[in-house]
GROMACS .gro file of C-alpha atoms in nm:
model
  367
    1MET     CA    1   0.009  -0.004   0.025
    2SER     CA    2   0.127   0.308  -0.089
    3ASP     CA    3   0.191   0.666   0.120
    4LEU     CA    4   0.104   0.892  -0.123
    5THR     CA    5  -0.173   1.072  -0.186
    6ALA     CA    6  -0.329   1.256  -0.464
    7ASN     CA    7  -0.163   1.617  -0.411
    8ASP     CA    8   0.198   1.447  -0.345
    9ASN     CA    9   0.465   1.511  -0.641
   10PRO     CA   10   0.698   1.229  -0.658
   11ILE     CA   11   1.097   1.309  -0.611
   12PRO     CA   12   1.245   1.087  -0.857
   13SER     CA   13   1.555   0.932  -0.689
   14VAL     CA   14   1.907   1.058  -0.658
   15GLU     CA   15   2.062   0.766  -0.829
   16THR     CA   16   1.780   0.656  -1.077
   17THR     CA   17   1.971   0.930  -1.383
   18ASN     CA   18   2.337   0.994  -1.481
   19GLY     CA   19   2.448   1.331  -1.326
   20SER     CA   20   2.098   1.525  -1.395
   21SER     CA   21   1.917   1.390  -1.070
   22LEU     CA   22   2.006   1.685  -0.839
   23GLU     CA   23   1.867   1.918  -1.137
   24ASP     CA   24   1.577   1.704  -1.198
   25ALA     CA   25   1.518   1.749  -0.809
   26LYS     CA   26   1.533   2.094  -0.801
   27ASN     CA   27   1.325   2.201  -1.077
   28THR     CA   28   1.055   1.945  -0.898
   29VAL     CA   29   1.079   2.132  -0.614
   30VAL     CA   30   1.043   2.455  -0.751
   31ASN     CA   31   0.796   2.344  -0.965
   32SER     CA   32   0.569   2.213  -0.633
   33LYS     CA   33   0.633   2.538  -0.446
   34LEU     CA   34   0.611   2.828  -0.693
   35PRO     CA   35   0.334   2.942  -0.930
   36SER     CA   36   0.462   2.967  -1.269
   37SER     CA   37   0.516   3.299  -1.345
   38SER     CA   38   0.733   3.312  -1.051
   39THR     CA   39   0.924   2.987  -1.155
   40ALA     CA   40   0.960   3.154  -1.513
   41ARG     CA   41   1.073   3.474  -1.352
   42LEU     CA   42   1.389   3.207  -1.168
   43THR     CA   43   1.423   3.021  -1.472
   44SER     CA   44   1.543   3.350  -1.690
   45SER     CA   45   1.731   3.480  -1.409
   46ILE     CA   46   1.914   3.147  -1.363
   47ASP     CA   47   1.915   3.108  -1.744
   48ALA     CA   48   2.141   3.457  -1.720
   49SER     CA   49   2.356   3.383  -1.470
   50ALA     CA   50   2.463   3.103  -1.659
   51ALA     CA   51   2.492   3.295  -1.965
   52ALA     CA   52   2.689   3.518  -1.733
   53ASN     CA   53   2.882   3.295  -1.581
   54ALA     CA   54   3.004   3.083  -1.913
   55VAL     CA   55   3.128   3.465  -2.089
   56LYS     CA   56   3.322   3.495  -1.800
   57ASN     CA   57   3.466   3.164  -1.723
   58HIS     CA   58   3.532   3.168  -2.143
   59PRO     CA   59   3.892   3.126  -2.258
   60ILE     CA   60   3.896   3.460  -2.468
   61THR     CA   61   3.740   3.695  -2.171
   62GLN     CA   62   3.991   3.482  -1.909
   63SER     CA   63   4.304   3.593  -2.189
   64VAL     CA   64   4.198   3.947  -2.198
   65THR     CA   65   4.150   3.963  -1.871
   66ASN     CA   66   4.407   3.777  -1.692
   67GLY     CA   67   4.670   3.855  -2.026
   68PRO     CA   68   4.969   4.137  -2.052
   69VAL     CA   69   4.685   4.402  -2.168
   70ALA     CA   70   4.497   4.356  -1.841
   71GLU     CA   71   4.799   4.322  -1.673
   72ASN     CA   72   4.958   4.646  -1.795
   73ILE     CA   73   4.639   4.835  -1.790
   74LYS     CA   74   4.586   4.747  -1.409
   75GLU     CA   75   4.937   4.839  -1.314
   76GLN     CA   76   4.927   5.191  -1.492
   77HIS     CA   77   4.601   5.234  -1.250
   78ALA     CA   78   4.769   5.152  -0.996
   79LYS     CA   79   5.057   5.402  -1.056
   80THR     CA   80   4.809   5.707  -1.162
   81ALA     CA   81   4.613   5.665  -0.837
   82ASN     CA   82   4.980   5.651  -0.630
   83GLU     CA   83   5.075   5.967  -0.800
   84PHE     CA   84   4.733   6.135  -0.772
   85SER     CA   85   4.736   6.022  -0.366
   86ASN     CA   86   5.147   6.147  -0.390
   87LEU     CA   87   4.976   6.517  -0.534
   88SER     CA   88   4.732   6.532  -0.275
   89ALA     CA   89   4.945   6.475  -0.021
   90SER     CA   90   5.193   6.752  -0.123
   91ARG     CA   91   4.970   7.031   0.019
   92THR     CA   92   5.143   7.109   0.325
   93THR     CA   93   5.247   7.467   0.444
   94PRO     CA   94   5.623   7.545   0.277
   95ALA     CA   95   5.887   7.563   0.542
   96THR     CA   96   6.020   7.824   0.384
   97PRO     CA   97   5.822   8.191   0.434
   98ALA     CA   98   5.770   8.494   0.172
   99ALA     CA   99   6.017   8.788   0.220
  100THR     CA  100   5.768   8.968   0.457
  101GLY     CA  101   5.766   8.693   0.672
  102GLN     CA  102   5.444   8.559   0.655
  103GLN     CA  103   5.337   8.156   0.607
  104LEU     CA  104   5.242   8.054   0.245
  105THR     CA  105   4.974   7.886   0.178
  106HIS     CA  106   4.962   7.473   0.118
  107TYR     CA  107   4.846   7.533  -0.248
  108HIS     CA  108   5.209   7.685  -0.310
  109SER     CA  109   5.350   7.373  -0.241
  110PHE     CA  110   5.104   7.186  -0.449
  111PHE     CA  111   5.147   7.366  -0.725
  112SER     CA  112   5.504   7.326  -0.734
  113SER     CA  113   5.454   6.985  -0.726
  114LEU     CA  114   5.251   6.970  -1.048
  115LEU     CA  115   5.414   7.203  -1.244
  116SER     CA  116   5.731   7.049  -1.188
  117TRP     CA  117   5.628   6.712  -1.288
  118ASN     CA  118   5.739   6.497  -1.011
  119ASN     CA  119   5.462   6.312  -1.052
  120PRO     CA  120   5.395   6.268  -1.440
  121ARG     CA  121   5.116   6.101  -1.521
  122ALA     CA  122   4.900   6.359  -1.319
  123SER     CA  123   5.077   6.663  -1.475
  124GLY     CA  124   5.025   6.548  -1.780
  125ILE     CA  125   4.645   6.417  -1.732
  126ALA     CA  126   4.570   6.804  -1.560
  127TYR     CA  127   4.711   6.930  -1.876
  128LEU     CA  128   4.535   6.760  -2.069
  129SER     CA  129   4.195   6.813  -1.858
  130ILE     CA  130   4.258   7.184  -1.912
  131VAL     CA  131   4.334   7.185  -2.258
  132LEU     CA  132   3.975   6.956  -2.338
  133PHE     CA  133   3.761   7.203  -2.122
  134ILE     CA  134   3.945   7.516  -2.337
  135PHE     CA  135   3.858   7.346  -2.625
  136ALA     CA  136   3.493   7.251  -2.514
  137ALA     CA  137   3.447   7.583  -2.403
  138ARG     CA  138   3.557   7.725  -2.739
  139TYR     CA  139   3.386   7.486  -2.988
  140LEU     CA  140   3.054   7.305  -2.744
  141ASP     CA  141   2.770   7.529  -2.600
  142ILE     CA  142   2.765   7.414  -2.263
  143LEU     CA  143   2.526   7.647  -2.107
  144ARG     CA  144   2.243   7.558  -2.386
  145TYR     CA  145   2.374   7.181  -2.376
  146ALA     CA  146   2.301   7.234  -1.939
  147MET     CA  147   1.975   7.379  -2.002
  148LYS     CA  148   1.877   7.103  -2.256
  149LEU     CA  149   1.987   6.819  -1.986
  150THR     CA  150   1.797   7.001  -1.744
  151TRP     CA  151   1.475   7.023  -1.918
  152VAL     CA  152   1.555   6.655  -2.052
  153THR     CA  153   1.584   6.527  -1.751
  154LEU     CA  154   1.274   6.713  -1.538
  155ALA     CA  155   1.040   6.572  -1.848
  156ILE     CA  156   1.121   6.216  -1.816
  157THR     CA  157   1.120   6.225  -1.418
  158VAL     CA  158   0.754   6.434  -1.487
  159ALA     CA  159   0.634   6.172  -1.761
  160ALA     CA  160   0.722   5.880  -1.538
  161GLU     CA  161   0.545   5.977  -1.217
  162ALA     CA  162   0.192   6.089  -1.415
  163ALA     CA  163   0.246   5.797  -1.636
  164GLY     CA  164   0.278   5.523  -1.292
  165LYS     CA  165   0.056   5.748  -1.148
  166ALA     CA  166  -0.233   5.728  -1.395
  167LEU     CA  167  -0.175   5.348  -1.469
  168PHE     CA  168  -0.052   5.204  -1.181
  169SER     CA  169  -0.130   5.407  -0.891
  170THR     CA  170   0.184   5.491  -0.785
  171GLY     CA  171   0.463   5.706  -0.998
  172PHE     CA  172   0.758   5.582  -1.179
  173THR     CA  173   0.978   5.798  -0.988
  174SER     CA  174   0.893   5.866  -0.663
  175GLN     CA  175   1.005   5.397  -0.662
  176ILE     CA  176   1.317   5.537  -0.679
  177ARG     CA  177   1.328   5.838  -0.495
  178PRO     CA  178   1.610   5.803  -0.188
  179ARG     CA  179   1.449   5.711   0.158
  180LYS     CA  180   1.697   6.033   0.257
  181TYR     CA  181   1.796   6.314   0.036
  182TYR     CA  182   2.142   6.389   0.073
  183THR     CA  183   2.306   6.689   0.190
  184VAL     CA  184   2.671   6.844   0.222
  185ARG     CA  185   2.803   6.820   0.611
  186LYS     CA  186   2.914   7.121   0.791
  187GLU     CA  187   3.252   6.963   0.782
  188THR     CA  188   3.282   6.890   0.408
  189LEU     CA  189   3.158   7.248   0.357
  190ASP     CA  190   3.411   7.439   0.592
  191SER     CA  191   3.689   7.212   0.480
  192PHE     CA  192   3.567   7.343   0.149
  193MET     CA  193   3.590   7.675   0.233
  194GLY     CA  194   3.914   7.640   0.351
  195ASP     CA  195   4.056   7.494   0.068
  196VAL     CA  196   3.885   7.798  -0.159
  197THR     CA  197   4.003   8.085   0.081
  198GLU     CA  198   4.357   7.889   0.059
  199LEU     CA  199   4.337   7.884  -0.333
  200ILE     CA  200   4.259   8.295  -0.346
  201ASN     CA  201   4.532   8.356  -0.100
  202PHE     CA  202   4.790   8.188  -0.314
  203PHE     CA  203   4.732   8.392  -0.624
  204VAL     CA  204   4.670   8.708  -0.409
  205ILE     CA  205   5.037   8.641  -0.267
  206GLU     CA  206   5.190   8.544  -0.547
  207SER     CA  207   5.076   8.863  -0.765
  208GLN     CA  208   5.210   9.062  -0.506
  209ARG     CA  209   5.589   8.852  -0.465
  210ILE     CA  210   5.571   8.936  -0.869
  211VAL     CA  211   5.494   9.309  -0.837
  212PHE     CA  212   5.759   9.342  -0.589
  213ALA     CA  213   6.016   9.117  -0.761
  214GLU     CA  214   6.070   8.862  -0.475
  215ASN     CA  215   6.212   8.637  -0.714
  216LEU     CA  216   6.394   8.793  -1.041
  217LEU     CA  217   6.347   8.520  -1.289
  218ALA     CA  218   6.001   8.506  -1.195
  219SER     CA  219   5.861   8.875  -1.238
  220GLY     CA  220   6.099   8.884  -1.551
  221ALA     CA  221   5.891   8.627  -1.654
  222ALA     CA  222   5.558   8.763  -1.589
  223PHE     CA  223   5.675   9.055  -1.790
  224VAL     CA  224   5.757   8.927  -2.102
  225GLY     CA  225   5.434   8.686  -2.073
  226ALA     CA  226   5.235   9.066  -2.003
  227PHE     CA  227   5.451   9.213  -2.305
  228LEU     CA  228   5.381   8.929  -2.567
  229SER     CA  229   5.007   8.906  -2.471
  230TYR     CA  230   4.954   9.294  -2.498
  231TYR     CA  231   5.066   9.258  -2.883
  232LEU     CA  232   4.921   8.871  -2.951
  233ILE     CA  233   4.572   8.964  -2.794
  234LYS     CA  234   4.526   9.189  -3.135
  235VAL     CA  235   4.556   8.927  -3.345
  236VAL     CA  236   4.519   8.578  -3.084
  237PRO     CA  237   4.134   8.547  -2.978
  238PHE     CA  238   4.135   8.453  -2.594
  239TRP     CA  239   4.097   8.150  -2.599
  240GLY     CA  240   4.384   8.080  -2.796
  241LEU     CA  241   4.594   8.297  -2.596
  242THR     CA  242   4.464   8.093  -2.287
  243LEU     CA  243   4.583   7.740  -2.398
  244ILE     CA  244   4.925   7.944  -2.524
  245SER     CA  245   4.947   8.050  -2.168
  246THR     CA  246   4.877   7.654  -2.009
  247SER     CA  247   5.116   7.524  -2.250
  248VAL     CA  248   5.388   7.751  -2.183
  249ILE     CA  249   5.345   7.748  -1.803
  250PHE     CA  250   5.295   7.296  -1.824
  251LEU     CA  251   5.545   7.254  -2.113
  252THR     CA  252   5.823   7.487  -2.031
  253PRO     CA  253   5.920   7.307  -1.661
  254LEU     CA  254   5.900   6.959  -1.885
  255ILE     CA  255   6.114   7.083  -2.116
  256TYR     CA  256   6.384   7.160  -1.876
  257LYS     CA  257   6.324   6.869  -1.670
  258ALA     CA  258   6.399   6.671  -2.002
  259ASN     CA  259   6.699   6.883  -2.106
  260GLN     CA  260   6.854   6.992  -1.767
  261GLU     CA  261   7.185   6.944  -1.798
  262LEU     CA  262   7.213   7.098  -2.160
  263ILE     CA  263   7.003   7.390  -2.024
  264ASP     CA  264   7.192   7.479  -1.749
  265HIS     CA  265   7.552   7.394  -1.891
  266HIS     CA  266   7.477   7.667  -2.202
  267ILE     CA  267   7.318   7.886  -1.904
  268LYS     CA  268   7.633   7.888  -1.717
  269ASN     CA  269   7.828   7.966  -2.032
  270ALA     CA  270   7.608   8.239  -2.072
  271SER     CA  271   7.625   8.380  -1.674
  272ASP     CA  272   8.049   8.345  -1.745
  273VAL     CA  273   7.981   8.575  -2.053
  274ILE     CA  274   7.756   8.802  -1.924
  275ASN     CA  275   7.991   8.820  -1.614
  276SER     CA  276   8.335   8.900  -1.773
  277GLN     CA  277   8.143   9.140  -2.031
  278THR     CA  278   7.990   9.316  -1.727
  279GLU     CA  279   8.369   9.292  -1.538
  280GLN     CA  280   8.507   9.466  -1.884
  281VAL     CA  281   8.249   9.724  -1.912
  282LYS     CA  282   8.309   9.801  -1.535
  283GLN     CA  283   8.688   9.834  -1.548
  284LEU     CA  284   8.631  10.064  -1.864
  285ALA     CA  285   8.391  10.284  -1.691
  286SER     CA  286   8.626  10.332  -1.406
  287HIS     CA  287   8.944  10.430  -1.648
  288HIS     CA  288   8.751  10.680  -1.849
  289ALA     CA  289   8.603  10.819  -1.544
  290ALA     CA  290   8.939  10.859  -1.358
  291ARG     CA  291   9.072  11.046  -1.691
  292ALA     CA  292   8.736  11.236  -1.667
  293THR     CA  293   8.836  11.351  -1.346
  294GLU     CA  294   9.205  11.418  -1.455
  295THR     CA  295   9.094  11.624  -1.738
  296THR     CA  296   8.808  11.803  -1.546
  297LYS     CA  297   9.096  11.878  -1.274
  298GLN     CA  298   9.337  12.032  -1.523
  299TYR     CA  299   9.028  12.279  -1.673
  300ALA     CA  300   8.939  12.358  -1.322
  301GLY     CA  301   9.295  12.469  -1.274
  302GLU     CA  302   9.403  12.636  -1.593
  303TYR     CA  303   8.996  12.810  -1.517
  304ALA     CA  304   9.074  12.890  -1.189
  305ALA     CA  305   9.469  13.060  -1.296
  306LYS     CA  306   9.317  13.247  -1.563
  307ALA     CA  307   9.032  13.427  -1.334
  308GLN     CA  308   9.307  13.499  -1.084
  309GLU     CA  309   9.505  13.662  -1.378
  310MET     CA  310   9.167  13.814  -1.465
  311ILE     CA  311   9.091  13.975  -1.160
  312GLY     CA  312   9.410  14.055  -1.083
  313SER     CA  313   9.471  14.264  -1.418
  314ARG     CA  314   9.160  14.430  -1.345
  315SER     CA  315   9.224  14.556  -0.961
  316ARG     CA  316   9.602  14.716  -1.143
  317SER     CA  317   9.397  14.884  -1.378
  318VAL     CA  318   9.086  15.037  -1.180
  319SER     CA  319   9.309  15.114  -0.872
  320PRO     CA  320   9.488  15.523  -0.875
  321THR     CA  321   9.897  15.522  -0.905
  322ILE     CA  322  10.088  15.742  -0.678
  323THR     CA  323  10.267  16.002  -0.903
  324LYS     CA  324  10.476  16.325  -0.749
  325ALA     CA  325  10.277  16.605  -0.834
  326GLU     CA  326  10.476  16.907  -0.996
  327PRO     CA  327  10.462  17.222  -0.830
  328ALA     CA  328  10.186  17.443  -1.020
  329PRO     CA  329  10.353  17.751  -1.169
  330ILE     CA  330  10.291  18.098  -0.951
  331LYS     CA  331  10.166  18.332  -1.221
  332LYS     CA  332  10.307  18.681  -1.149
  333GLU     CA  333  10.008  18.950  -1.111
  334ASN     CA  334  10.067  19.332  -1.046
  335ILE     CA  335  10.020  19.367  -0.669
  336PRO     CA  336  10.072  19.686  -0.514
  337ALA     CA  337  10.361  19.752  -0.196
  338TYR     CA  338  10.242  19.805   0.090
  339LYS     CA  339  10.438  19.946   0.421
  340SER     CA  340  10.429  19.879   0.799
  341GLU     CA  341  10.303  20.245   0.816
  342ASP     CA  342   9.967  20.181   0.620
  343PHE     CA  343   9.863  19.938   0.905
  344PRO     CA  344   9.781  20.087   1.277
  345ALA     CA  345  10.013  20.033   1.579
  346ALA     CA  346   9.987  19.705   1.803
  347PRO     CA  347   9.881  19.775   2.122
  348LYS     CA  348  10.149  19.724   2.415
  349GLU     CA  349   9.895  19.673   2.714
  350GLU     CA  350   9.675  19.406   2.849
  351PHE     CA  351   9.313  19.389   2.786
  352LYS     CA  352   9.111  19.489   3.124
  353SER     CA  353   8.802  19.334   3.218
  354VAL     CA  354   8.531  19.596   3.334
  355PRO     CA  355   8.394  19.506   3.655
  356ALA     CA  356   7.991  19.409   3.675
  357THR     CA  357   7.717  19.586   3.913
  358SER     CA  358   7.508  19.380   4.112
  359SER     CA  359   7.216  19.518   3.998
  360GLU     CA  360   7.305  19.404   3.653
  361GLN     CA  361   7.314  19.040   3.786
  362GLU     CA  362   7.029  18.804   3.700
  363PRO     CA  363   6.952  18.552   3.992
  364LEU     CA  364   7.018  18.204   3.954
  365ILE     CA  365   6.665  18.114   4.065
  366ALA     CA  366   6.403  18.229   3.909
  367THR     CA  367   6.128  18.328   4.220
   0.00000   0.00000   0.00000
């Protein structure tokens, strides 16, 4: 007598088939427990998983993912990530302060490491990114495409929500809505604002260091760039001038780093020639200055002697000379002759004073 009932489904024995008994048992259990629609979905997912595993385990796929090309790509990706990490870690405050004694920003170290090509992959990617952005700003209407992306996104979300509520009483957009809207943490915002402040101060400090010639070579290079830009802006558009400036800023250190020995050798030779010529000019200038001083002293002495001689001769011509005056001739005129009898006789007695009377005397003090 059998123990099976009408509602029981028999499960085949594991030993009855060759290799497919477990698969048949699984299918039997699944078919007996799940409805037809769920069974179809499960079967399709199992088939898709099996197909994915088959593609993944295929020899061609294994040769591509584990071959030398893939290994090289992984190695380069690891090196690039490492260089970006080093570039990010270089944002430290420099130990050497400015000429005024104040500390520089950590962006001084960052841009110094970026432009010196100490991390070539990171510097190259940064340069290419800036160049692509310049070309995109020139040939692509970025603002128009941004507005188009905005209205297309809103149209899709609104239409999906409206269609879902009309057909299924539940909007499709609300189904993918996050449980909690994304927000920016205060710590992240403070860190971002701190970086922005440091970046602004970097440009402010560097502009002042260039203007006040703290580094003569940097100020000279800035002068040459500004001078050439003044004339190039008349014939070159702004985006072209920006591209030229970016290429000069990034590629000049790279060229110097690749040919450092040759460039240093020529710079040393040029410096020696300039120093020797400068020394010769100094010696020649000092020689001519000494000769000019001697000539000036000689002419000054001659003119002083001539001036003294002229002053002496003028004083002798102006001052009167002492000469012996000859007596003037006496003119003889007819003067009548006088005799002593013609004059009265001289008195022989002294003069006698007449005494004054008292009535004639006036009082000394008037009463």
